[in-house]
Amino acid sequence: MEIDPFIFRFSIFILSIFIGYYVVWSVTPSLHTPLMSVTNAISSVIIVGAIIAALASSSDKIFEISNIFGFLAIILAAINIFGGFLVTQRMLQMYKKKKKK
Amino acid sequence: MEIDPFIFRFSIFILSIFIGYYVVWSVTPSLHTPLMSVTNAISSVIIVGAIIAALASSSDKIFEISNIFGFLAIILAAINIFGGFLVTQRMLQMYKKKKKK
Amino acid sequence: MISANLSAIFYLISGILFILALRGLSSPETSRQGNFFGILGMIIAITVTFFTVGNFSNAFNYVLFFLVIGGAIGAFIAFKIPMTAMPELVAGFHSLVGLAAVFVAISAFLNPQAFNLGLPGNIKLASLIEMSIGASVGAITFSGSIIAFLKLRGIMSGSPIIFKGQHFFNLILGISIIVLIYFLCSSQSQSFFWSLIAVSFLIGVLLIIPIGGADMPVVISMLNSYSGWAAAGIGFTLENTALIITGALVGSSGAILSYIMCKGMNRSFFNVILGGFGGDANVSKEKSKDKKPVKSGNAEDAAFLLKNASSVIIVPGYGMAVAQAQHALREMVDALKKNDIKVSYAVHPVAGRMPGHMNVLLAEANVSYDEVFELDDINNDFANTDVAFVIGANDVTNPIAKTDPQSPIFGMPVLDVEKCKSVLFVKRSLSPGYAGVDNELFYRDNTLMLFADAKKMTEDIVKNLN
Amino acid sequence: MISANLSAIFYLISGILFILALRGLSSPETSRQGNFFGILGMIIAITVTFFTVGNFSNAFNYVLFFLVIGGAIGAFIAFKIPMTAMPELVAGFHSLVGLAAVFVAISAFLNPQAFNLGLPGNIKLASLIEMSIGASVGAITFSGSIIAFLKLRGIMSGSPIIFKGQHFFNLILGISIIVLIYFLCSSQSQSFFWSLIAVSFLIGVLLIIPIGGADMPVVISMLNSYSGWAAAGIGFTLENTALIITGALVGSSGAILSYIMCKGMNRSFFNVILGGFGGDANVSKEKSKDKKPVKSGNAEDAAFLLKNASSVIIVPGYGMAVAQAQHALREMVDALKKNDIKVSYAVHPVAGRMPGHMNVLLAEANVSYDEVFELDDINNDFANTDVAFVIGANDVTNPIAKTDPQSPIFGMPVLDVEKCKSVLFVKRSLSPGYAGVDNELFYRDNTLMLFADAKKMTEDIVKNLN
Amino acid sequence: MNVGSTKENNLEKRISITPETSKSFKNLGLNVFLEKGYGESLGFKDQHYLENGVEILNSSKEVVSKSDLICKVNLPNEEELNVMKENSYLIVSSINSEKDKNYLNNKIKVFALDLLPRITRAQSMDVLSSQANLAGYRAVIESIYEYEKAIPMMMTAAGTVPAAKVLIVGAGVAGLQAIATAKRLGAIVSATDVRTTAKEQVESLGGKFLMVEGSENLETKGGYAKEAGEDFKKKQAKMLENAASKNDIIICTALIPGKPAPRILSENVIQKMKPGSIIFDLAVTQGGNSAYSEVDKIVNKNGVKIIGISNVMNKLPLTASSLFAKNVFSFVRNLYSKEKKQFILNMEDEIIKSTLIQGRN
Amino acid sequence: MNVGSTKENNLEKRISITPETSKSFKNLGLNVFLEKGYGESLGFKDQHYLENGVEILNSSKEVVSKSDLICKVNLPNEEELNVMKENSYLIVSSINSEKDKNYLNNKIKVFALDLLPRITRAQSMDVLSSQANLAGYRAVIESIYEYEKAIPMMMTAAGTVPAAKVLIVGAGVAGLQAIATAKRLGAIVSATDVRTTAKEQVESLGGKFLMVEGSENLETKGGYAKEAGEDFKKKQAKMLENAASKNDIIICTALIPGKPAPRILSENVIQKMKPGSIIFDLAVTQGGNSAYSEVDKIVNKNGVKIIGISNVMNKLPLTASSLFAKNVFSFVRNLYSKEKKQFILNMEDEIIKSTLIQGRN
Ligand SMILES: NC(=O)c1ccc[n+]([C@@H]2O[C@H](COP(=O)([O-])OP(=O)(O)OC[C@H]3O[C@@H](n4cnc5c(N)ncnc54)[C@H](OP(=O)(O)O)[C@@H]3O)[C@@H](O)[C@H]2O)c1
Ligand SMILES: NC(=O)c1ccc[n+]([C@@H]2O[C@H](COP(=O)([O-])OP(=O)(O)OC[C@H]3O[C@@H](n4cnc5c(N)ncnc54)[C@H](OP(=O)(O)O)[C@@H]3O)[C@@H](O)[C@H]2O)c1
Ligand SMILES: NC(=O)c1ccc[n+]([C@@H]2O[C@H](COP(=O)([O-])OP(=O)(O)OC[C@H]3O[C@@H](n4cnc5c(N)ncnc54)[C@H](O)[C@@H]3O)[C@@H](O)[C@H]2O)c1
Ligand SMILES: NC(=O)c1ccc[n+]([C@@H]2O[C@H](COP(=O)([O-])OP(=O)(O)OC[C@H]3O[C@@H](n4cnc5c(N)ncnc54)[C@H](O)[C@@H]3O)[C@@H](O)[C@H]2O)c1
């Protein structure tokens, strides 16, 4: 009577949807853009797949067609990760806390 | 490279904790008591375990010691379920929406 | 009998329904719907369990029988209990959940095959740990809730019971729990299991006795949280998603709720939970002695009542003037009017400390003269009005002026605010007004006291109206 | 190489860090911390993947190399891009995520062994479906984001492109996606896979072109959501918890965010997403034509700026009188003072339409005379003040009176509000005041326009201050 | 039973029965007799009364001789007194002197409304409150009328007009209304009193309270003020000297029941005031709170105008009469038994007991 | 260069140079000559001026003959005029009649400040605004002084005093300040005007605007009112008849530049008013907005008091002078060149051009 792991993953998926919903629900409008840019950066966790794809070969055949797609995906995702987090950081500069008198 | 189902259950557990946190965070004070009573009712989902315990036997040995604990647990949980939901319902009577003019 | 996969999906669904139930309960508008979701989730969980076990033999009939018995008792209690006994009722119910968790754990320990956990005397390690935790937390919940129940019911004194070395003793007990679990796992011996449960019962008692009666609501919510963790523990043992989700949900939400309640009462969470640290508990106990009970609420409650009214009469008095709350009051009325609520002001001839006192202030806040009525013109309207919002007035609403010839204010015409469906009184305390006469309206059923400075409270209500 | 269990736990941790990241980003105080959590989560996810795959051969060096290349490009863009180009930047980034998802799906399709999905031409059914969905949604995200980017950048016209039968055509394409997946699964043929991707690209384009430039922020958030779903799809294929959690998180939060944005703009979510229904998009485009750019904000932004100031000067003008915002203004100032912020009022000699106009209203709202300063007494203070809150005033702040002898208001002394660190202007539009002269302050960098009725806006700010 | 009223003397514009209350009297079951031209001073025509069921009689004597109860603002003249019915009732707003008391004879029962106890039930009859309230209002109006500057702050293109500063001495009923009125006009208002509860009340109207430092509370159980000791007076004088130079208008309302009004503004204080300042002394008829103040005169002392008006109510007789008449009516309603259809002298009733005056005998 | 001023006639309490502005004149580099006892009417001692560097001369003639520029509220008398320096300047608040113009001779340049254009730059010299503003305030004070009831609503134990209703006719500078003042006191205020922009302005002060139905906007480009047509007048009269019976106080401020004041309250309207009502006609010297109104008289018409005061400013001469003197100073500052150390008659300057009056020749 083992449960298919898919069911677990699906449960995790559904619960995460709820969390996404609650987490964002009370965001202040002035943070819309930073929030978008951070979610964007986070969504490039797809790089995990890209890495697997890129490394999925014996050492002699590095540039098989499927690996190449992996490498391309890595570049794209990396741009996104670095660009996304950094640009968010920049946007958030304006929200520095006021200094204590 | 199969993942232990425990890990999945644990993930589900952790995510549910987050949901519990967010869901309750913005509750209005006047609903504290009904909320407590509903969570109480919900927590008697433990009855699931009680049922399993009660039914875990061949038909001839219904009242083995472990089954008896199951039956007892069923009674307790059932009191809680019915009592909890109904009492919540009663408390919520006062929050009836106003009638449209 | 249905497949494990299918039942897992159904358990997920019931978990989600429980999430929606809690969500619903966090705002008055959706609360009833939330309760419904909870019921639905429970029905699904139970039904799925029946089909998963698939044993519709004689035992099943007994299950149904006990279910009905329990249900009947629960329903009976739910209908008979007076609304004022709610807190202790919830505490009592908690104890049941805790005990149920203990029973399930015992059952699993005695008959592990039924749950796929191995054989008696040779239970899977992980399962054993899980069930020990479940049983222990369940036992703590049970005995703790019993104490809370007794304290609230007044059977046990509400004052904190403190003895020297309490915290140290608790620590010892906590450690012994861990030790017992260790030995249980290594020996699989029943005696350790029973000791574990016994020690846990003791801990439950010891945890709650040092906490004062005034802090009981927080404790109840905390116990709620415990019952959730117990369920989650059992859920891991039974590998049951519904129990895990629900347990975690109840566990975390209960903890958060007790935190929120502490914040709302301006108490330190840790002081309350550890108990007996400060003298606060004593003070609050003494304060509430010898008082008739009043219902007191906060800005959110007031906002809710006001928002759902279709007509409101404002009764300003000297307290409004002292707090200089007239501007905030105007803001509040503006907000109400935006919600299509009819609002008028009822000015009593001697409200305030000077003839026309209220008029000066209302005019300053730019309240239109058309909305301001004198006593004779508005007194009949209270009966048809949903909410009377009495802000810093007292004597001018006191019905004793109509009934008790001995009272110094006998014969003064008063505003019949008590005829409204609900009366909100904004004042700082229960102390009387100019005439020094206690106002029995404070203790009425349809009165909600809003204890605060009038300006502060009105501003808070405005916030909550939006 | 680490165990699947361990890596699953680390993926869970990185998922949780992403949750905390989003949570942090929803309030200014915690936003920077949130970003940090996001970075941490990402580092963990990547590192864990390296160890899980455990291939530190030559290929690994290439992976690092490309990672650095991409990272460098990303960092370069992040530092060079002007702040005003943020929206299109985000759109551009989205397209990358979409394309990356497509690439990963292709790679998985071509080399399923690497992912444990079976053999080429005989991929597990579930995995095939999952990767098709991932690829398709990724492709839609990619092409849709490209269009959004072009529109925002101005390379493509911002006006909606609508043709007859558009919705019908989209429907056909949508159905064809399903059909293609069906055939792909039954035949495992590459050509269906490629067609699937091609059709998805087309859908992405068609979905976005009918949406007007003004609605692009909503679209970007929607595309964000898509990229999340794509990641989740791939996550199921790769059986990777981090991807599933993050994908679901991003997917739902993006959808909710676009819904919130629509609500904030008072637009119907469905109209925006379906596009081309109303004429609104046209209108808003025309309105913004030929205008110098102004920064406009809402009550929350204003509240944030005010709360973080240590000194604020209020400059009331005729608009405050028209809106009768004096009481709300007083409430706002009270709230600021509670936060230990120094607040003064600067009254210009000819503010309003009558000598002493502002004084009448401020006195009505019970503003103490000590806080009210005339021009000469306060003009030097602006330079040392954090925020000037200009409420319904215009001419009296216009620096043109100091510079342009041709201007009808030349020679009038004006309040030097622009010397403050930030200037908030509350007025309903960009239209000029009594003198009919445009005010260049509106277009300055340190100005934030708060377009609304003065009373409404002030009330909203009060709400947000608490 | 018949209720009557006659015209007042020339110095009094108020009346004690308005068309409105005459209707109320009728509803109670009482007949109302009035002298011809009774309400003339306020623009009320006899017609207005006739419409409300009043009988207009030709002479005051006729009215008096027919009535069982006479209501008046001031005491009737001797002629009228002489023709009053045996055992009839007379209600007047106040009886100031022993002389007045002696002047009454024993055959009639006289009530002076200013002797009403300040109990809740008597509030609707309380002439002291109703008239003092208006006096406080009018004192401000009179003062700003005489004041040669504008009261509210105005920031204008031709410079800033500063707000006038107004000080109210005595924060009883009149004082509080004066605070409210001055505040409304935009003045910066402060007030002082010997009763410490006055502080909260002053602040409840947006005024600032000037506390005499180190003073005790001089409040009687009835809510009135006690006479202050020497020490207090000194401290108060010092505080006022300081305040005088800063304030533009001072309105004095301080009274001590049964005693002459306390002298609060000394010559010294007045000397400190700026030329152009105003002092309004509401207590002038009880001896005055201020130096130099004279009844019905505006005394100019170094540019400071000190105003004393004997009967401020004459400046808004319409409103004053309307409230006074309602006070009188409320009193009569309490005196009259509807069942027995007659006036009952219930000496258990605190209201009746305290207001009844015994004449000479 | 020397600036001088002499005492005004007996009917005028205002002055044109205050101790404060005399200091400003000195700072600008001008000498100030004043006649002995110049500020007496306002309580300013010569000492106050001397402290600010003013030279006090014994006679008005001496002042005039020594000054290059004379500032006055009203025209100087003939004697003074005759001794004025050739090509010297004279600044007065207004010149009302052709007669006055003729009376001037050509050797001096005369500026009438009421002719100032209403441009932004001239705001600080705008005597019409500064004085009208005060007039509006004072008109309300005068009216409530005469009104025999209380203005604000008071709900008291002796019944409710209803709030007075005040109607302002003409919502220009004076009208708006009148609205503000009446509103402050707790009156229910409405206002009417021929300019439609006035609506928003009235409402911005919390007043209610009474629109003449179906009327067009009678506003000139300069922001003033045009004369109304017959049709408009009829509609307005109807509206006012209706309003008159409901209001207790009417304050008239309507003017049309260069024309006699429009007659707005007809006999008919006044008849509809309740006895005890007040009409204050600020336009009385320009012909009056109200029937029966007479300069410096209170006319009683069926119990309605119609008040006309020729120079309301005399009721708050201190504030009025302080603003007027600042207006004058601002005007002089614009006329005087600090570099050239003399007055420059720059006819390109709209301010100078419009205020300059050509005398007889
Ligand atoms: N109108 C007149 O002319 C006049 C003159 C003299 C006396 N009186 C008498 O005054 C009384 C007037 O009745 P009333 O109902 O207006 O007043 P009240 O009966 O004196 O009651 C006022 C209430 O306001 C509350 N309060 C005070 N400050 C407050 C604050 N800052 N925030 C919130 N609540 C505050 C007080 O309760 P807490 O302390 O619990 O907050 C008090 O009970 C009557 O008895 C009347 O006879 C009237
Ligand atoms: N003080 C006097 O005696 C007097 C007399 C006559 C003329 N003036 C002239 O009036 C002007 C006064 O300057 P000011 O800065 O006070 O006023 P202003 O320059 O006329 O500007 C007022 C601004 O308020 C805004 N506004 C109007 N209603 C509003 C509402 N309900 N909510 C929010 N904003 C609103 C308008 O912009 P939106 O339409 O975009 O909202 C307008 O730009 C000067 O030019 C002065 O010369 C003064
Ligand atoms: N219960 C009721 O129905 C009712 C009705 C009206 C008034 N009152 C109360 O009665 C009290 C007296 O009111 P009143 O106006 O009739 O009093 P009043 O006219 O006798 O005196 C006026 C004020 O002068 C003050 N005063 C006296 N000597 C002073 C001095 N040396 N320096 C400064 N101030 C001095 C008094 O304290 C009082 O406040 C007040 O507390 C009032 O609230 C009660
Ligand atoms: N730009 C500036 O610096 C400045 C300065 C002051 C005033 N102003 C403006 O100048 C304008 C005129 O102000 P003013 O007070 O000097 O005007 P005013 O004294 O000439 O007239 C007073 C008011 O009477 C009104 N009126 C005329 N005939 C009327 C009739 N038949 N019925 C009703 N009302 C009638 C006018 O419209 C005006 O509002 C106003 O708009 C004012 O805002 C501008």
PDB file of C-alpha atoms in Angstrom, chain F residues 43-158:
ATOM      1  CA  GLY F  43      -2.410 104.776  21.257  1.00  0.00           C
ATOM      2  CA  PHE F  44       0.993 105.068  19.552  1.00  0.00           C
ATOM      3  CA  LYS F  45       3.134 107.604  21.346  1.00  0.00           C
ATOM      4  CA  ASP F  46       5.630 109.810  19.514  1.00  0.00           C
ATOM      5  CA  GLN F  47       8.218 107.990  21.534  1.00  0.00           C
ATOM      6  CA  HIS F  48       7.428 104.775  19.662  1.00  0.00           C
ATOM      7  CA  TYR F  49       8.255 106.510  16.406  1.00  0.00           C
ATOM      8  CA  LEU F  50      11.340 108.260  17.655  1.00  0.00           C
ATOM      9  CA  GLU F  51      12.730 104.899  18.682  1.00  0.00           C
ATOM     10  CA  ASN F  52      12.450 103.797  15.084  1.00  0.00           C
ATOM     11  CA  GLY F  53      14.345 106.816  13.718  1.00  0.00           C
ATOM     12  CA  VAL F  54      11.420 108.976  12.736  1.00  0.00           C
ATOM     13  CA  GLU F  55      11.698 112.750  12.876  1.00  0.00           C
ATOM     14  CA  ILE F  56       8.706 114.272  14.605  1.00  0.00           C
ATOM     15  CA  LEU F  57       7.909 117.762  13.323  1.00  0.00           C
ATOM     16  CA  ASN F  58       5.705 120.285  14.989  1.00  0.00           C
ATOM     17  CA  SER F  59       3.181 121.026  12.307  1.00  0.00           C
ATOM     18  CA  SER F  60       1.639 119.191   9.430  1.00  0.00           C
ATOM     19  CA  LYS F  61       2.713 121.971   7.094  1.00  0.00           C
ATOM     20  CA  GLU F  62       6.301 121.469   8.050  1.00  0.00           C
ATOM     21  CA  VAL F  63       6.042 117.746   7.316  1.00  0.00           C
ATOM     22  CA  VAL F  64       4.435 118.250   3.958  1.00  0.00           C
ATOM     23  CA  SER F  65       6.824 120.933   2.810  1.00  0.00           C
ATOM     24  CA  LYS F  66       9.861 118.836   3.649  1.00  0.00           C
ATOM     25  CA  SER F  67       8.722 115.523   2.124  1.00  0.00           C
ATOM     26  CA  ASP F  68       9.250 114.150  -1.348  1.00  0.00           C
ATOM     27  CA  LEU F  69       6.495 111.649  -0.811  1.00  0.00           C
ATOM     28  CA  ILE F  70       3.417 111.894   1.368  1.00  0.00           C
ATOM     29  CA  CYS F  71       1.407 108.844   2.363  1.00  0.00           C
ATOM     30  CA  LYS F  72      -2.087 109.284   3.654  1.00  0.00           C
ATOM     31  CA  VAL F  73      -5.252 107.329   4.063  1.00  0.00           C
ATOM     32  CA  ASN F  74      -7.404 110.163   2.789  1.00  0.00           C
ATOM     33  CA  LEU F  75      -6.510 113.167   0.649  1.00  0.00           C
ATOM     34  CA  PRO F  76      -4.638 115.923   2.530  1.00  0.00           C
ATOM     35  CA  ASN F  77      -6.520 119.131   3.154  1.00  0.00           C
ATOM     36  CA  GLU F  78      -6.096 122.112   0.887  1.00  0.00           C
ATOM     37  CA  GLU F  79      -3.674 123.820   3.166  1.00  0.00           C
ATOM     38  CA  GLU F  80      -1.350 120.845   3.093  1.00  0.00           C
ATOM     39  CA  LEU F  81      -1.735 120.365  -0.620  1.00  0.00           C
ATOM     40  CA  ASN F  82      -0.630 123.880  -1.259  1.00  0.00           C
ATOM     41  CA  VAL F  83       2.666 123.550   0.508  1.00  0.00           C
ATOM     42  CA  MET F  84       3.611 120.251  -1.165  1.00  0.00           C
ATOM     43  CA  LYS F  85       6.893 120.234  -3.013  1.00  0.00           C
ATOM     44  CA  GLU F  86       6.921 120.559  -6.774  1.00  0.00           C
ATOM     45  CA  ASN F  87       7.013 117.062  -8.390  1.00  0.00           C
ATOM     46  CA  SER F  88       6.562 115.349  -5.112  1.00  0.00           C
ATOM     47  CA  TYR F  89       4.475 112.214  -4.744  1.00  0.00           C
ATOM     48  CA  LEU F  90       1.289 111.576  -2.883  1.00  0.00           C
ATOM     49  CA  ILE F  91      -0.100 108.156  -2.030  1.00  0.00           C
ATOM     50  CA  VAL F  92      -3.683 107.806  -0.817  1.00  0.00           C
ATOM     51  CA  SER F  93      -5.932 104.851  -0.343  1.00  0.00           C
ATOM     52  CA  SER F  94      -8.547 105.978  -2.813  1.00  0.00           C
ATOM     53  CA  ILE F  95      -9.957 108.890  -4.709  1.00  0.00           C
ATOM     54  CA  ASN F  96     -13.651 108.604  -4.877  1.00  0.00           C
ATOM     55  CA  SER F  97     -15.020 111.396  -6.969  1.00  0.00           C
ATOM     56  CA  GLU F  98     -14.253 113.542  -9.966  1.00  0.00           C
ATOM     57  CA  LYS F  99     -14.355 116.443  -7.543  1.00  0.00           C
ATOM     58  CA  ASP F 100     -11.447 115.001  -5.629  1.00  0.00           C
ATOM     59  CA  LYS F 101      -9.491 114.637  -8.825  1.00  0.00           C
ATOM     60  CA  ASN F 102     -10.031 118.201  -9.810  1.00  0.00           C
ATOM     61  CA  TYR F 103      -8.985 119.351  -6.442  1.00  0.00           C
ATOM     62  CA  LEU F 104      -5.515 118.016  -7.115  1.00  0.00           C
ATOM     63  CA  ASN F 105      -3.067 120.100  -9.003  1.00  0.00           C
ATOM     64  CA  ASN F 106      -0.625 119.006 -11.609  1.00  0.00           C
ATOM     65  CA  LYS F 107       2.597 119.741  -9.833  1.00  0.00           C
ATOM     66  CA  ILE F 108       2.317 116.571  -7.759  1.00  0.00           C
ATOM     67  CA  LYS F 109       1.985 112.970  -8.819  1.00  0.00           C
ATOM     68  CA  VAL F 110      -0.848 111.210  -7.040  1.00  0.00           C
ATOM     69  CA  PHE F 111      -1.314 107.471  -6.623  1.00  0.00           C
ATOM     70  CA  ALA F 112      -4.614 105.987  -5.561  1.00  0.00           C
ATOM     71  CA  LEU F 113      -3.977 102.516  -4.190  1.00  0.00           C
ATOM     72  CA  ASP F 114      -7.490 101.289  -4.885  1.00  0.00           C
ATOM     73  CA  LEU F 115      -6.632 101.367  -8.574  1.00  0.00           C
ATOM     74  CA  LEU F 116      -3.972  98.691  -8.231  1.00  0.00           C
ATOM     75  CA  PRO F 117      -4.273  95.934 -10.801  1.00  0.00           C
ATOM     76  CA  ARG F 118      -5.031  92.561  -9.163  1.00  0.00           C
ATOM     77  CA  ILE F 119      -1.874  90.938 -10.380  1.00  0.00           C
ATOM     78  CA  THR F 120       0.133  88.618  -8.218  1.00  0.00           C
ATOM     79  CA  ARG F 121       3.002  91.026  -7.789  1.00  0.00           C
ATOM     80  CA  ALA F 122       0.706  93.714  -6.455  1.00  0.00           C
ATOM     81  CA  GLN F 123      -0.849  91.520  -3.781  1.00  0.00           C
ATOM     82  CA  SER F 124       1.264  92.924  -1.002  1.00  0.00           C
ATOM     83  CA  MET F 125       0.123  96.482  -1.831  1.00  0.00           C
ATOM     84  CA  ASP F 126      -3.506  95.592  -2.377  1.00  0.00           C
ATOM     85  CA  VAL F 127      -5.396  97.848   0.018  1.00  0.00           C
ATOM     86  CA  LEU F 128      -8.719  96.773  -1.374  1.00  0.00           C
ATOM     87  CA  SER F 129      -8.012  93.219  -0.311  1.00  0.00           C
ATOM     88  CA  SER F 130      -6.483  94.037   3.028  1.00  0.00           C
ATOM     89  CA  GLN F 131      -9.241  96.408   4.059  1.00  0.00           C
ATOM     90  CA  ALA F 132     -12.119  94.470   2.530  1.00  0.00           C
ATOM     91  CA  ASN F 133     -10.950  91.423   4.398  1.00  0.00           C
ATOM     92  CA  LEU F 134     -11.191  93.238   7.708  1.00  0.00           C
ATOM     93  CA  ALA F 135     -14.454  94.850   6.692  1.00  0.00           C
ATOM     94  CA  GLY F 136     -15.938  91.421   6.109  1.00  0.00           C
ATOM     95  CA  TYR F 137     -14.839  90.309   9.542  1.00  0.00           C
ATOM     96  CA  ARG F 138     -16.071  93.406  11.272  1.00  0.00           C
ATOM     97  CA  ALA F 139     -19.393  93.414   9.452  1.00  0.00           C
ATOM     98  CA  VAL F 140     -20.181  90.141  11.160  1.00  0.00           C
ATOM     99  CA  ILE F 141     -19.069  91.412  14.558  1.00  0.00           C
ATOM    100  CA  GLU F 142     -21.232  94.518  14.167  1.00  0.00           C
ATOM    101  CA  SER F 143     -24.200  92.438  13.108  1.00  0.00           C
ATOM    102  CA  ILE F 144     -24.059  89.969  15.936  1.00  0.00           C
ATOM    103  CA  TYR F 145     -23.585  92.831  18.331  1.00  0.00           C
ATOM    104  CA  GLU F 146     -26.883  94.269  17.195  1.00  0.00           C
ATOM    105  CA  TYR F 147     -28.589  90.881  16.988  1.00  0.00           C
ATOM    106  CA  GLU F 148     -30.720  90.231  20.044  1.00  0.00           C
ATOM    107  CA  LYS F 149     -30.287  86.486  20.064  1.00  0.00           C
ATOM    108  CA  ALA F 150     -27.395  84.118  20.398  1.00  0.00           C
ATOM    109  CA  ILE F 151     -25.714  82.909  17.218  1.00  0.00           C
ATOM    110  CA  PRO F 152     -24.637  79.321  17.882  1.00  0.00           C
ATOM    111  CA  MET F 153     -26.909  76.390  18.502  1.00  0.00           C
ATOM    112  CA  MET F 154     -27.106  75.436  22.162  1.00  0.00           C
ATOM    113  CA  MET F 155     -29.019  72.456  23.401  1.00  0.00           C
ATOM    114  CA  THR F 156     -29.590  73.175  27.051  1.00  0.00           C
ATOM    115  CA  ALA F 157     -31.713  72.032  29.918  1.00  0.00           C
ATOM    116  CA  ALA F 158     -33.946  75.042  29.298  1.00  0.00           C
TER     117      ALA F 158
END
